[in-house]
Short mmCIF file of C-alpha atoms in Angstrom, two decimals:
data_model
loop_
_atom_site.label_atom_id
_atom_site.label_comp_id
_atom_site.label_asym_id
_atom_site.label_seq_id
_atom_site.Cartn_x
_atom_site.Cartn_y
_atom_site.Cartn_z
CA MET A 1 10.92 -7.82 -13.66
CA ARG A 2 8.47 -6.41 -16.18
CA ALA A 3 9.48 -3.04 -17.63
CA ARG A 4 6.34 -1.33 -16.27
CA ILE A 5 7.03 -2.57 -12.74
CA SER A 6 10.66 -1.49 -13.01
CA HIS A 7 9.60 2.05 -13.98
CA GLU A 8 6.94 2.14 -11.23
CA LEU A 9 9.51 1.00 -8.66
CA ALA A 10 11.90 3.77 -9.73
CA LEU A 11 9.09 6.32 -9.35
CA LEU A 12 8.24 5.00 -5.88
CA ARG A 13 11.91 5.13 -4.85
CA ARG A 14 12.06 8.85 -5.67
CA HIS A 15 9.45 9.45 -2.97
CA PHE A 16 9.89 6.45 -0.66
CA GLY A 17 13.60 5.68 -0.98
CA ASP A 18 13.47 2.54 1.11
CA VAL A 19 10.61 0.83 -0.74
CA GLU A 20 11.10 -2.92 -1.10
CA HIS A 21 9.95 -5.09 -3.99
CA ALA A 22 9.48 -8.86 -4.14
CA GLU A 23 8.08 -11.12 -6.84
CA ALA A 24 6.02 -14.12 -5.79
CA ASN A 25 3.91 -16.40 -7.99
CA GLY A 26 3.95 -14.01 -10.93
CA GLU A 27 2.76 -11.11 -8.81
CA ASP A 28 4.59 -8.11 -7.40
CA TRP A 29 4.65 -7.05 -3.79
CA PHE A 30 5.83 -3.70 -2.48
CA ARG A 31 6.64 -2.72 1.11
CA ILE A 32 7.14 0.81 2.37
CA PRO A 33 8.84 0.54 5.77
CA ARG A 34 7.78 3.96 7.09
CA TYR A 35 4.38 5.24 5.99
CA VAL A 36 3.26 8.34 7.91
CA LEU A 37 -0.13 8.00 9.63
CA PRO A 38 -2.70 10.59 10.64
CA ASP A 39 -3.30 11.09 14.38
CA GLY A 40 -5.31 8.51 16.29
CA TRP A 41 -3.71 5.26 15.11
CA ARG A 42 -2.25 2.89 17.70
CA MET A 43 -0.58 -0.44 18.06
CA GLY A 44 -2.22 -1.78 21.20
CA ASP A 45 -2.46 1.30 23.39
CA LYS A 46 0.68 2.98 22.04
CA ALA A 47 0.22 5.84 19.56
CA VAL A 48 2.09 5.37 16.29
CA SER A 49 2.93 8.03 13.74
CA GLU A 50 4.38 5.73 11.07
CA LEU A 51 4.55 2.05 10.28
CA PRO A 52 5.18 -0.31 7.37
CA VAL A 53 2.56 -0.82 4.67
CA CYS A 54 2.64 -3.29 1.84
CA PHE A 55 0.48 -4.07 -1.17
CA LEU A 56 0.08 -6.51 -4.01
CA VAL A 57 0.09 -5.80 -7.72
CA LYS A 58 -1.40 -8.64 -9.73
CA GLY A 59 0.01 -9.83 -13.04
CA ASN A 60 -2.61 -7.97 -15.10
CA TYR A 61 -1.45 -4.58 -13.76
CA PRO A 62 -1.84 -1.80 -14.94
CA GLY A 63 -4.97 -2.91 -16.77
CA ASP A 64 -6.65 -3.55 -13.43
CA ALA A 65 -6.13 -1.25 -10.49
CA PRO A 66 -4.49 -2.60 -7.34
CA TYR A 67 -6.84 -3.39 -4.46
CA GLY A 68 -6.26 -3.10 -0.72
CA PHE A 69 -3.18 -2.56 1.37
CA LEU A 70 -1.71 -4.16 4.47
CA THR A 71 -0.47 -2.80 7.78
CA PRO A 72 0.89 -4.71 10.75
CA ALA A 73 -1.79 -6.73 12.53
CA GLY A 74 -3.00 -5.08 15.72
CA LEU A 75 -3.33 -1.59 14.29
CA ASN A 76 -6.34 0.19 15.77
CA PHE A 77 -7.87 3.64 15.74
CA LYS A 78 -8.20 5.08 19.25
CA GLY A 79 -8.72 1.56 20.56
CA ALA A 80 -11.29 0.47 17.95
CA ALA A 81 -10.60 -2.10 15.27
CA PRO A 82 -10.78 -0.48 11.82
CA ASN A 83 -13.78 -1.30 9.63
CA ASN A 84 -13.42 -3.25 6.39
CA THR A 85 -10.26 -5.02 7.43
CA GLY A 86 -9.35 -8.66 7.80
CA ALA A 87 -6.81 -11.33 7.04
CA PRO A 88 -4.79 -10.74 3.86
CA PRO A 89 -6.24 -12.52 0.81
CA SER A 90 -2.65 -13.48 -0.10
CA THR A 91 0.31 -13.90 2.22
CA PRO A 92 2.93 -11.24 1.55
CA PRO A 93 6.57 -12.26 1.17
CA PHE A 94 7.51 -9.90 4.00
CA SER A 95 7.87 -11.02 7.60
CA GLY A 96 5.28 -10.22 10.24
CA GLU A 97 1.55 -10.54 10.73
CA TRP A 98 -0.55 -8.31 8.50
CA LEU A 99 -3.99 -6.70 8.47
CA HIS A 100 -5.68 -6.14 5.11
CA PHE A 101 -7.51 -2.84 4.55
CA SER A 102 -10.16 -2.93 1.88
CA TRP A 103 -9.38 0.01 -0.38
CA SER A 104 -9.65 1.07 -4.00
CA VAL A 105 -9.44 4.28 -5.95
CA GLU A 106 -12.05 5.60 -8.31
CA ASN A 107 -11.31 6.42 -11.93
CA TRP A 108 -8.22 4.25 -12.37
CA SER A 109 -6.74 5.28 -15.70
CA ALA A 110 -3.21 4.03 -16.27
CA THR A 111 -1.41 5.18 -19.40
CA ALA A 112 1.69 3.90 -21.20
CA ASP A 113 3.66 6.77 -19.62
CA VAL A 114 4.19 5.82 -15.96
CA GLY A 115 4.56 9.50 -15.03
CA LYS A 116 1.07 10.32 -16.29
CA GLY A 117 -2.29 8.91 -15.38
CA SER A 118 -2.74 6.37 -12.59
CA ASN A 119 0.39 4.78 -11.17
CA LEU A 120 1.66 3.11 -8.00
CA LEU A 121 2.88 6.37 -6.50
CA ALA A 122 -0.65 7.80 -6.67
CA TRP A 123 -1.96 4.48 -5.33
CA VAL A 124 0.35 4.60 -2.28
CA ARG A 125 -0.46 8.24 -1.65
CA SER A 126 -4.17 7.36 -1.65
CA PHE A 127 -3.77 5.18 1.47
CA ILE A 128 -3.81 8.33 3.57
CA VAL A 129 -7.41 8.96 2.48
CA ARG A 130 -8.47 5.60 3.88
CA LEU A 131 -6.41 6.08 7.04
CA GLN A 132 -7.93 9.53 7.65
CA GLU A 133 -11.31 7.81 7.88
CA GLY A 134 -10.14 6.24 11.17
CA ALA A 135 -12.04 3.18 12.27
#
């Protein structure tokens, strides 16, 4: 595991203790088993308050920001399919069927110090902004 990814994983574990990491084809995948959702999200017709999310970090990270995140397939907002979602561009190494949310952050500025500037913890925390948009 690259040193940067190792440090990022440690930072994530301080806030999401059960985060999982997997390497596949020179890329890094992360899965957070219990990500808290804003009100209105459902699996089928059942309201959900948390669910797993995962995301990919390509080999050129942190030079390029990560893009998109995945939730279990079937997630909807008050019965409506969320906009700007689709099949994952890459299959994650985690079991289940996944839905890809198009998402990026503005002003990505990673620094050599993982604790400063843009990092994966800030990236994961940004998912809530997209999820608060609803469908």
